[in-house]
PDB file of C-alpha atoms and ligand atoms in Angstrom:
ATOM      1  CA  MET G  12     124.667  -4.483  92.565  1.00 83.00           C
ATOM      2  CA  ASP G  13     122.711  -1.545  91.251  1.00 87.00           C
ATOM      3  CA  TYR G  14     119.502  -1.665  93.317  1.00 95.00           C
ATOM      4  CA  LYS G  15     117.306   1.416  92.898  1.00 96.00           C
ATOM      5  CA  LYS G  16     114.452   2.642  95.070  1.00 97.00           C
ATOM      6  CA  ILE G  17     111.540   4.464  93.566  1.00 97.00           C
ATOM      7  CA  LEU G  18     108.366   6.068  94.868  1.00 98.00           C
ATOM      8  CA  THR G  19     105.186   5.872  92.857  1.00 98.00           C
ATOM      9  CA  ILE G  20     102.237   8.128  93.632  1.00 98.00           C
ATOM     10  CA  GLN G  21      98.895   7.122  92.160  1.00 98.00           C
ATOM     11  CA  ASP G  22      95.529   5.754  93.192  1.00 98.00           C
ATOM     12  CA  ILE G  23      94.630   2.292  94.351  1.00 98.00           C
ATOM     13  CA  SER G  24      91.713   1.110  92.272  1.00 98.00           C
ATOM     14  CA  CYS G  25      90.918  -2.020  94.284  1.00 98.00           C
ATOM     15  CA  VAL G  26      89.560  -3.774  91.190  1.00 98.00           C
ATOM     16  CA  GLY G  27      90.377  -2.835  87.614  1.00 97.00           C
ATOM     17  CA  GLN G  28      94.047  -3.546  86.811  1.00 98.00           C
ATOM     18  CA  CYS G  29      95.266   0.012  86.634  1.00 98.00           C
ATOM     19  CA  SER G  30      97.389   2.550  88.455  1.00 98.00           C
ATOM     20  CA  MET G  31      99.014   1.227  91.670  1.00 98.00           C
ATOM     21  CA  THR G  32      97.968  -2.405  91.210  1.00 98.00           C
ATOM     22  CA  VAL G  33      99.822  -2.325  87.891  1.00 98.00           C
ATOM     23  CA  ALA G  34     102.784  -0.093  88.796  1.00 98.00           C
ATOM     24  CA  LEU G  35     103.789  -1.981  91.938  1.00 98.00           C
ATOM     25  CA  PRO G  36     104.101  -5.451  90.383  1.00 98.00           C
ATOM     26  CA  ILE G  37     105.595  -4.252  87.098  1.00 98.00           C
ATOM     27  CA  ILE G  38     108.295  -2.038  88.603  1.00 98.00           C
ATOM     28  CA  SER G  39     109.077  -4.659  91.256  1.00 98.00           C
ATOM     29  CA  ALA G  40     109.434  -7.279  88.505  1.00 98.00           C
ATOM     30  CA  CYS G  41     111.993  -4.978  86.896  1.00 98.00           C
ATOM     31  CA  GLY G  42     114.100  -5.490  90.034  1.00 98.00           C
ATOM     32  CA  ILE G  43     113.471  -2.118  91.618  1.00 98.00           C
ATOM     33  CA  GLU G  44     112.347  -1.428  95.184  1.00 98.00           C
ATOM     34  CA  THR G  45     108.940   0.204  94.789  1.00 98.00           C
ATOM     35  CA  CYS G  46     107.618   2.434  97.558  1.00 98.00           C
ATOM     36  CA  VAL G  47     104.060   3.689  97.258  1.00 98.00           C
ATOM     37  CA  LEU G  48     102.023   6.728  98.171  1.00 98.00           C
ATOM     38  CA  PRO G  49      98.356   6.118  97.366  1.00 98.00           C
ATOM     39  CA  SER G  50      96.645   9.274  96.098  1.00 97.00           C
ATOM     40  CA  ALA G  51      93.123   7.899  96.562  1.00 97.00           C
ATOM     41  CA  VAL G  52      91.358   4.597  97.119  1.00 98.00           C
ATOM     42  CA  LEU G  53      88.541   3.639  94.752  1.00 98.00           C
ATOM     43  CA  SER G  54      86.490   0.469  94.753  1.00 98.00           C
ATOM     44  CA  THR G  55      87.145   0.225  90.982  1.00 98.00           C
ATOM     45  CA  HIS G  56      88.514   2.512  88.294  1.00 97.00           C
ATOM     46  CA  THR G  57      86.139   5.038  86.753  1.00 94.00           C
ATOM     47  CA  ALA G  58      86.035   3.768  83.171  1.00 92.00           C
ATOM     48  CA  GLY G  59      83.064   1.502  82.685  1.00 91.00           C
ATOM     49  CA  PHE G  60      82.063   0.774  86.283  1.00 95.00           C
ATOM     50  CA  THR G  61      79.289   2.827  87.856  1.00 95.00           C
ATOM     51  CA  GLY G  62      78.759   3.660  91.529  1.00 96.00           C
ATOM     52  CA  PHE G  63      82.427   3.353  92.498  1.00 97.00           C
ATOM     53  CA  THR G  64      83.599   4.669  95.878  1.00 97.00           C
ATOM     54  CA  PHE G  65      86.318   7.329  96.015  1.00 97.00           C
ATOM     55  CA  ARG G  66      88.360   8.346  99.047  1.00 97.00           C
ATOM     56  CA  ASP G  67      90.752  11.209  98.424  1.00 96.00           C
ATOM     57  CA  LEU G  68      93.937  10.768 100.488  1.00 97.00           C
ATOM     58  CA  SER G  69      95.307  14.293  99.877  1.00 96.00           C
ATOM     59  CA  ASP G  70      95.013  15.248 103.535  1.00 96.00           C
ATOM     60  CA  ASP G  71      97.308  12.390 104.590  1.00 97.00           C
ATOM     61  CA  MET G  72     100.121  13.513 102.304  1.00 97.00           C
ATOM     62  CA  PRO G  73     101.722  16.373 104.293  1.00 96.00           C
ATOM     63  CA  ALA G  74     102.187  14.167 107.402  1.00 97.00           C
ATOM     64  CA  ILE G  75     103.561  11.285 105.338  1.00 97.00           C
ATOM     65  CA  LYS G  76     106.029  13.641 103.659  1.00 97.00           C
ATOM     66  CA  ALA G  77     107.003  15.162 107.025  1.00 97.00           C
ATOM     67  CA  HIS G  78     107.706  11.701 108.449  1.00 97.00           C
ATOM     68  CA  TRP G  79     109.858  10.740 105.461  1.00 96.00           C
ATOM     69  CA  TYR G  80     111.735  14.021 105.838  1.00 95.00           C
ATOM     70  CA  ARG G  81     112.454  13.306 109.525  1.00 96.00           C
ATOM     71  CA  GLU G  82     113.671   9.831 108.583  1.00 96.00           C
ATOM     72  CA  ASN G  83     115.861  11.197 105.767  1.00 95.00           C
ATOM     73  CA  ILE G  84     114.051   9.025 103.247  1.00 95.00           C
ATOM     74  CA  THR G  85     114.792   9.885  99.615  1.00 95.00           C
ATOM     75  CA  PHE G  86     114.209   8.104  96.315  1.00 97.00           C
ATOM     76  CA  ASP G  87     116.201   7.499  93.131  1.00 96.00           C
ATOM     77  CA  ALA G  88     113.054   8.281  91.154  1.00 97.00           C
ATOM     78  CA  ILE G  89     109.511   9.489  91.752  1.00 98.00           C
ATOM     79  CA  TYR G  90     106.838   8.428  89.285  1.00 98.00           C
ATOM     80  CA  THR G  91     103.356   9.930  89.460  1.00 98.00           C
ATOM     81  CA  GLY G  92     100.153   8.763  87.789  1.00 98.00           C
ATOM     82  CA  TYR G  93      96.463   9.361  88.523  1.00 97.00           C
ATOM     83  CA  LEU G  94      96.211  11.868  91.390  1.00 97.00           C
ATOM     84  CA  GLY G  95      93.224  12.433  93.630  1.00 86.00           C
ATOM     85  CA  SER G  96      92.665  16.192  93.517  1.00 92.00           C
ATOM     86  CA  THR G  97      93.991  19.529  92.305  1.00 95.00           C
ATOM     87  CA  LYS G  98      95.201  20.345  95.820  1.00 94.00           C
ATOM     88  CA  GLN G  99      97.163  17.111  95.832  1.00 96.00           C
ATOM     89  CA  ILE G 100      99.233  18.217  92.846  1.00 96.00           C
ATOM     90  CA  ASP G 101     100.834  20.907  95.034  1.00 95.00           C
ATOM     91  CA  TYR G 102     101.629  18.317  97.715  1.00 97.00           C
ATOM     92  CA  VAL G 103     103.237  16.119  95.084  1.00 96.00           C
ATOM     93  CA  ALA G 104     105.364  19.033  93.824  1.00 96.00           C
ATOM     94  CA  ASP G 105     106.505  19.503  97.418  1.00 95.00           C
ATOM     95  CA  ILE G 106     107.390  15.791  97.688  1.00 96.00           C
ATOM     96  CA  PHE G 107     109.467  16.172  94.497  1.00 96.00           C
ATOM     97  CA  SER G 108     111.591  18.828  96.161  1.00 93.00           C
ATOM     98  CA  THR G 109     111.756  17.273  99.641  1.00 92.00           C
ATOM     99  CA  CYS G 110     112.152  13.556  98.943  1.00 87.00           C
ATOM    100  CA  GLY G 111     113.978  13.642  95.650  1.00 83.00           C
ATOM    101  CA  GLY G 112     117.722  13.417  96.236  1.00 75.00           C
ATOM    102  CA  CYS G 113     119.853  15.575  93.876  1.00 77.00           C
ATOM    103  CA  ASN G 114     119.832  12.883  91.194  1.00 90.00           C
ATOM    104  CA  CYS G 115     116.187  11.896  91.647  1.00 96.00           C
ATOM    105  CA  VAL G 116     114.503  11.269  88.282  1.00 97.00           C
ATOM    106  CA  LYS G 117     110.978  12.694  88.191  1.00 97.00           C
ATOM    107  CA  ILE G 118     108.549  10.993  85.842  1.00 98.00           C
ATOM    108  CA  VAL G 119     105.008  12.310  85.411  1.00 98.00           C
ATOM    109  CA  ASP G 120     102.277  10.402  83.646  1.00 98.00           C
ATOM    110  CA  PRO G 121      99.551  13.072  83.524  1.00 98.00           C
ATOM    111  CA  ALA G 122      96.890  10.332  83.640  1.00 97.00           C
ATOM    112  CA  MET G 123      93.727  12.396  83.287  1.00 97.00           C
ATOM    113  CA  ALA G 124      92.215  11.947  79.837  1.00 97.00           C
ATOM    114  CA  ASP G 125      91.822   9.802  76.723  1.00 95.00           C
ATOM    115  CA  ASN G 126      89.949   9.844  73.433  1.00 95.00           C
ATOM    116  CA  GLY G 127      89.527  13.629  73.528  1.00 97.00           C
ATOM    117  CA  LYS G 128      87.938  13.726  77.009  1.00 97.00           C
ATOM    118  CA  LEU G 129      88.979  14.189  80.643  1.00 97.00           C
ATOM    119  CA  TYR G 130      88.271  11.198  82.914  1.00 94.00           C
ATOM    120  CA  PRO G 131      85.208  11.569  85.196  1.00 91.00           C
ATOM    121  CA  GLY G 132      85.947  13.887  88.126  1.00 90.00           C
ATOM    122  CA  PHE G 133      88.647  15.954  86.421  1.00 95.00           C
ATOM    123  CA  ASP G 134      88.182  19.517  85.142  1.00 96.00           C
ATOM    124  CA  GLY G 135      90.148  22.309  83.507  1.00 96.00           C
ATOM    125  CA  GLN G 136      91.532  23.413  86.853  1.00 97.00           C
ATOM    126  CA  TYR G 137      93.053  19.962  87.393  1.00 97.00           C
ATOM    127  CA  ALA G 138      94.549  20.023  83.881  1.00 97.00           C
ATOM    128  CA  ASP G 139      96.064  23.459  84.601  1.00 97.00           C
ATOM    129  CA  ALA G 140      97.604  22.215  87.846  1.00 97.00           C
ATOM    130  CA  MET G 141      99.007  19.219  85.972  1.00 98.00           C
ATOM    131  CA  LYS G 142     100.849  21.640  83.637  1.00 98.00           C
ATOM    132  CA  LYS G 143     102.824  22.819  86.655  1.00 97.00           C
ATOM    133  CA  LEU G 144     103.731  19.273  87.726  1.00 97.00           C
ATOM    134  CA  CYS G 145     104.821  18.390  84.178  1.00 98.00           C
ATOM    135  CA  SER G 146     107.075  21.457  84.114  1.00 97.00           C
ATOM    136  CA  LEU G 147     108.980  19.949  87.083  1.00 96.00           C
ATOM    137  CA  ALA G 148     109.416  16.529  85.463  1.00 96.00           C
ATOM    138  CA  ASP G 149     112.423  14.976  83.784  1.00 96.00           C
ATOM    139  CA  TYR G 150     110.096  12.745  81.753  1.00 98.00           C
ATOM    140  CA  VAL G 151     106.410  13.159  80.896  1.00 98.00           C
ATOM    141  CA  LEU G 152     104.327  10.435  79.273  1.00 98.00           C
ATOM    142  CA  PRO G 153     101.091  11.919  77.944  1.00 98.00           C
ATOM    143  CA  ASN G 154      98.816  10.434  75.318  1.00 98.00           C
ATOM    144  CA  ILE G 155      97.643  12.816  72.584  1.00 98.00           C
ATOM    145  CA  THR G 156      94.497  13.850  74.496  1.00 98.00           C
ATOM    146  CA  GLU G 157      96.523  14.691  77.606  1.00 98.00           C
ATOM    147  CA  ALA G 158      99.084  16.588  75.524  1.00 98.00           C
ATOM    148  CA  CYS G 159      96.188  18.661  74.091  1.00 98.00           C
ATOM    149  CA  PHE G 160      94.834  19.502  77.554  1.00 98.00           C
ATOM    150  CA  LEU G 161      98.338  20.391  78.766  1.00 98.00           C
ATOM    151  CA  THR G 162      98.991  22.710  75.829  1.00 98.00           C
ATOM    152  CA  ASP G 163      95.485  24.071  75.116  1.00 98.00           C
ATOM    153  CA  THR G 164      95.574  22.550  71.642  1.00 98.00           C
ATOM    154  CA  GLU G 165      92.626  21.259  69.637  1.00 98.00           C
ATOM    155  CA  TYR G 166      92.350  17.447  69.817  1.00 98.00           C
ATOM    156  CA  LYS G 167      92.482  15.716  66.440  1.00 97.00           C
ATOM    157  CA  THR G 168      92.032  12.069  65.529  1.00 93.00           C
ATOM    158  CA  SER G 169      93.592  12.561  62.131  1.00 95.00           C
ATOM    159  CA  TYR G 170      96.904  14.420  62.048  1.00 97.00           C
ATOM    160  CA  ASP G 171     100.361  14.592  60.531  1.00 97.00           C
ATOM    161  CA  ARG G 172     103.931  14.874  61.838  1.00 97.00           C
ATOM    162  CA  GLN G 173     103.650  18.659  61.964  1.00 97.00           C
ATOM    163  CA  TYR G 174     100.737  18.462  64.448  1.00 98.00           C
ATOM    164  CA  ILE G 175     102.642  15.992  66.643  1.00 98.00           C
ATOM    165  CA  GLU G 176     105.793  18.130  66.579  1.00 96.00           C
ATOM    166  CA  LEU G 177     103.719  21.198  67.462  1.00 97.00           C
ATOM    167  CA  LEU G 178     102.256  19.359  70.479  1.00 98.00           C
ATOM    168  CA  ILE G 179     105.720  18.287  71.572  1.00 97.00           C
ATOM    169  CA  SER G 180     107.256  21.737  71.139  1.00 97.00           C
ATOM    170  CA  LYS G 181     104.422  23.233  73.223  1.00 97.00           C
ATOM    171  CA  LEU G 182     105.072  20.622  75.941  1.00 97.00           C
ATOM    172  CA  ALA G 183     108.783  21.472  75.815  1.00 97.00           C
ATOM    173  CA  ASN G 184     107.865  25.168  76.183  1.00 96.00           C
ATOM    174  CA  LEU G 185     105.905  24.267  79.322  1.00 95.00           C
ATOM    175  CA  GLY G 186     109.215  23.039  80.716  1.00 94.00           C
ATOM    176  CA  CYS G 187     108.866  19.269  80.142  1.00 91.00           C
ATOM    177  CA  ALA G 188     112.454  18.085  79.701  1.00 90.00           C
ATOM    178  CA  ASN G 189     111.932  14.767  77.894  1.00 97.00           C
ATOM    179  CA  ILE G 190     108.653  13.736  76.340  1.00 98.00           C
ATOM    180  CA  ILE G 191     107.284  10.300  75.502  1.00 98.00           C
ATOM    181  CA  LEU G 192     104.091  10.854  73.505  1.00 98.00           C
ATOM    182  CA  THR G 193     102.051   7.651  73.280  1.00 98.00           C
ATOM    183  CA  GLY G 194      99.424   6.449  70.820  1.00 97.00           C
ATOM    184  CA  VAL G 195     100.820   8.272  67.768  1.00 98.00           C
ATOM    185  CA  SER G 196      99.554   6.689  64.567  1.00 97.00           C
ATOM    186  CA  TYR G 197     100.545   7.966  61.111  1.00 96.00           C
ATOM    187  CA  VAL G 198      99.316   5.040  59.015  1.00 96.00           C
ATOM    188  CA  ALA G 199      96.351   2.688  59.270  1.00 94.00           C
ATOM    189  CA  GLY G 200      97.075  -0.455  61.292  1.00 95.00           C
ATOM    190  CA  LYS G 201     100.134   0.988  63.033  1.00 96.00           C
ATOM    191  CA  THR G 202     100.691   3.059  66.145  1.00 97.00           C
ATOM    192  CA  GLY G 203     103.693   4.048  68.198  1.00 97.00           C
ATOM    193  CA  VAL G 204     105.478   6.400  70.551  1.00 98.00           C
ATOM    194  CA  VAL G 205     107.416   9.554  69.828  1.00 98.00           C
ATOM    195  CA  VAL G 206     110.429  10.044  72.081  1.00 98.00           C
ATOM    196  CA  TYR G 207     111.659  13.622  72.371  1.00 98.00           C
ATOM    197  CA  GLU G 208     114.943  13.728  74.208  1.00 96.00           C
ATOM    198  CA  ALA G 209     117.586  16.444  74.313  1.00 89.00           C
ATOM    199  CA  GLY G 210     115.820  18.254  71.482  1.00 91.00           C
ATOM    200  CA  LYS G 211     115.770  15.200  69.171  1.00 94.00           C
ATOM    201  CA  TYR G 212     112.787  13.177  67.945  1.00 96.00           C
ATOM    202  CA  SER G 213     112.662   9.442  67.443  1.00 97.00           C
ATOM    203  CA  TYR G 214     109.683   7.215  66.729  1.00 98.00           C
ATOM    204  CA  TYR G 215     109.012   3.578  67.564  1.00 98.00           C
ATOM    205  CA  GLU G 216     106.194   2.109  65.505  1.00 97.00           C
ATOM    206  CA  HIS G 217     104.378  -1.171  66.093  1.00 95.00           C
ATOM    207  CA  ASP G 218     101.140  -2.888  65.068  1.00 93.00           C
ATOM    208  CA  LEU G 219      97.912  -1.282  66.222  1.00 94.00           C
ATOM    209  CA  MET G 220      95.890  -3.849  68.159  1.00 90.00           C
ATOM    210  CA  PRO G 221      92.280  -4.176  66.960  1.00 84.00           C
ATOM    211  CA  ASN G 222      90.894  -3.656  70.489  1.00 83.00           C
ATOM    212  CA  SER G 223      92.318  -1.278  73.030  1.00 83.00           C
ATOM    213  CA  CYS G 224      92.249  -2.238  76.724  1.00 90.00           C
ATOM    214  CA  HIS G 225      91.739  -0.025  79.725  1.00 93.00           C
ATOM    215  CA  GLY G 226      94.864   0.535  81.844  1.00 95.00           C
ATOM    216  CA  THR G 227      97.412   0.121  79.078  1.00 96.00           C
ATOM    217  CA  GLY G 228      98.657   3.684  79.675  1.00 97.00           C
ATOM    218  CA  ASP G 229      99.578   2.652  83.219  1.00 98.00           C
ATOM    219  CA  ILE G 230     101.187  -0.583  82.037  1.00 98.00           C
ATOM    220  CA  TYR G 231     103.177   1.361  79.466  1.00 98.00           C
ATOM    221  CA  ALA G 232     104.338   4.052  81.903  1.00 98.00           C
ATOM    222  CA  SER G 233     105.282   1.493  84.580  1.00 98.00           C
ATOM    223  CA  ALA G 234     107.299  -0.632  82.131  1.00 98.00           C
ATOM    224  CA  PHE G 235     108.982   2.528  80.831  1.00 98.00           C
ATOM    225  CA  VAL G 236     109.903   3.617  84.364  1.00 98.00           C
ATOM    226  CA  GLY G 237     111.188   0.142  85.258  1.00 98.00           C
ATOM    227  CA  SER G 238     113.295  -0.058  82.102  1.00 98.00           C
ATOM    228  CA  LEU G 239     114.669   3.457  82.491  1.00 98.00           C
ATOM    229  CA  MET G 240     115.640   2.770  86.092  1.00 98.00           C
ATOM    230  CA  ARG G 241     117.371  -0.413  84.953  1.00 97.00           C
ATOM    231  CA  GLY G 242     119.653   1.819  82.907  1.00 97.00           C
ATOM    232  CA  LYS G 243     118.051   1.629  79.468  1.00 98.00           C
ATOM    233  CA  ILE G 244     118.290   4.778  77.341  1.00 97.00           C
ATOM    234  CA  PRO G 245     114.898   6.488  76.905  1.00 98.00           C
ATOM    235  CA  TYR G 246     114.315   5.221  73.345  1.00 98.00           C
ATOM    236  CA  GLU G 247     115.113   1.638  74.389  1.00 98.00           C
ATOM    237  CA  ALA G 248     112.884   1.956  77.488  1.00 98.00           C
ATOM    238  CA  ALA G 249     110.078   3.327  75.289  1.00 98.00           C
ATOM    239  CA  LYS G 250     110.486   0.367  72.900  1.00 98.00           C
ATOM    240  CA  ILE G 251     110.600  -2.291  75.655  1.00 98.00           C
ATOM    241  CA  ALA G 252     107.480  -0.770  77.240  1.00 98.00           C
ATOM    242  CA  ALA G 253     105.643  -0.701  73.882  1.00 98.00           C
ATOM    243  CA  ASP G 254     106.502  -4.328  73.067  1.00 98.00           C
ATOM    244  CA  TYR G 255     105.401  -5.415  76.555  1.00 98.00           C
ATOM    245  CA  THR G 256     102.120  -3.491  76.326  1.00 97.00           C
ATOM    246  CA  VAL G 257     101.352  -5.122  72.960  1.00 97.00           C
ATOM    247  CA  GLU G 258     101.961  -8.563  74.531  1.00 97.00           C
ATOM    248  CA  CYS G 259      99.565  -7.667  77.376  1.00 97.00           C
ATOM    249  CA  ILE G 260      96.846  -6.651  74.900  1.00 96.00           C
ATOM    250  CA  LYS G 261      97.339  -9.835  72.843  1.00 96.00           C
ATOM    251  CA  THR G 262      97.036 -11.935  76.023  1.00 97.00           C
ATOM    252  CA  THR G 263      93.857 -10.097  77.012  1.00 96.00           C
ATOM    253  CA  GLN G 264      92.318 -10.625  73.585  1.00 94.00           C
ATOM    254  CA  ARG G 265      92.568 -14.386  74.075  1.00 94.00           C
ATOM    255  CA  LEU G 266      90.335 -14.117  77.186  1.00 95.00           C
ATOM    256  CA  ASP G 267      86.544 -14.069  77.183  1.00 91.00           C
ATOM    257  CA  ASN G 268      84.905 -10.943  78.525  1.00 88.00           C
ATOM    258  CA  HIS G 269      87.955  -9.460  80.286  1.00 95.00           C
ATOM    259  CA  TRP G 270      86.803  -5.897  79.591  1.00 94.00           C
ATOM    260  CA  TYR G 271      88.053  -3.780  82.490  1.00 96.00           C
ATOM    261  CA  GLY G 272      91.826  -4.090  82.208  1.00 97.00           C
ATOM    262  CA  ALA G 273      94.724  -5.838  80.522  1.00 97.00           C
ATOM    263  CA  ALA G 274      96.140  -9.196  81.609  1.00 98.00           C
ATOM    264  CA  PHE G 275      99.674  -7.992  82.234  1.00 98.00           C
ATOM    265  CA  GLU G 276     100.679 -10.656  84.774  1.00 98.00           C
ATOM    266  CA  PRO G 277     101.045 -13.715  82.485  1.00 98.00           C
ATOM    267  CA  VAL G 278     103.609 -11.894  80.321  1.00 98.00           C
ATOM    268  CA  LEU G 279     105.714 -10.255  83.042  1.00 98.00           C
ATOM    269  CA  GLY G 280     108.396 -12.829  82.189  1.00 98.00           C
ATOM    270  CA  LYS G 281     108.782 -11.268  78.718  1.00 98.00           C
ATOM    271  CA  LEU G 282     109.422  -7.865  80.276  1.00 98.00           C
ATOM    272  CA  ILE G 283     112.040  -9.349  82.590  1.00 98.00           C
ATOM    273  CA  GLU G 284     113.692 -11.097  79.598  1.00 98.00           C
ATOM    274  CA  ALA G 285     113.784  -7.842  77.636  1.00 98.00           C
ATOM    275  CA  LEU G 286     115.713  -6.239  80.504  1.00 97.00           C
ATOM    276  CA  ALA G 287     118.301  -9.014  80.755  1.00 92.00           C
TER     277      ALA G 287
HETATM  278  O1  PXL K 311      94.298   4.186  83.990  1.00 66.78           O
HETATM  279  C1  PXL K 311      94.142   5.468  84.436  1.00 66.78           C
HETATM  280  C2  PXL K 311      93.215   5.487  85.613  1.00 66.78           C
HETATM  281  C3  PXL K 311      93.746   5.353  86.877  1.00 66.78           C
HETATM  282  N1  PXL K 311      92.976   5.365  87.969  1.00 66.78           N
HETATM  283  C4  PXL K 311      91.640   5.512  87.865  1.00 66.78           C
HETATM  284  C5  PXL K 311      91.042   5.629  86.621  1.00 66.78           C
HETATM  285  C6  PXL K 311      91.847   5.638  85.463  1.00 66.78           C
HETATM  286  C7  PXL K 311      91.228   5.785  84.154  1.00 66.78           C
HETATM  287  O2  PXL K 311      90.061   5.807  83.962  1.00 66.78           O
HETATM  288  O3  PXL K 311      89.705   5.740  86.543  1.00 66.78           O
HETATM  289  C8  PXL K 311      90.816   5.541  89.100  1.00 66.78           C
END
């Protein structure tokens, strides 16, 4: 039986259906052993709640890595999301080289921005450090805002294929091997993902949901990682993750006042079916 072990590094937002509390159940449901390294612990995520607590766990990382090294612990893949500090990005790069076996797949979701703006607490220095981490990755999964911060490109809400291909070629020049650019919409009512792999572009388009939900980037990235590690080719993994994310948003829209995240749990079965 092909049973893979992955490490995911991202924050624990205790309440809010994002980052680790999304990645752990989704990747586990894909049938993959999911080890975790929390980057920070927050009482809630930072989008819409006020007064949240934030404990940066950067200082714990070197000792955790050293222990894993002594125990010869390595992973088939390492998937990073929201990280706690600029300093931490260097620790994560070190974990890539120490705990990744030779065939370890490195997936970076540069979760730091949306709708043209960095998330609270992040600055240009963090975005610059994230460029370095992306250059070490086999797969990066930015949205358009993140791609702009990573490539020092002007953010646009209205664009054409040329703009998207420029963003992707700049990401490739940074050293990103394969790129999954999310939230790319060329026509009203539709959105999709551009998959850039081995120098070739493909696009998976689906309906644009009338309301977006917080945390869908994390749901998408986790379902992509799970599908990829189950042996799907990148385009297929991108498609499975998109279809699953749409189902999560539809489920959330049927709920009253569920504003802080997406109800991904009731439709986990559909993700598992798609992987069968
Ligand atoms: O979903 C990305 C994310 C992860 N973790 C925290 C966040 C956000 C987005 O706002 O605030 C703490």
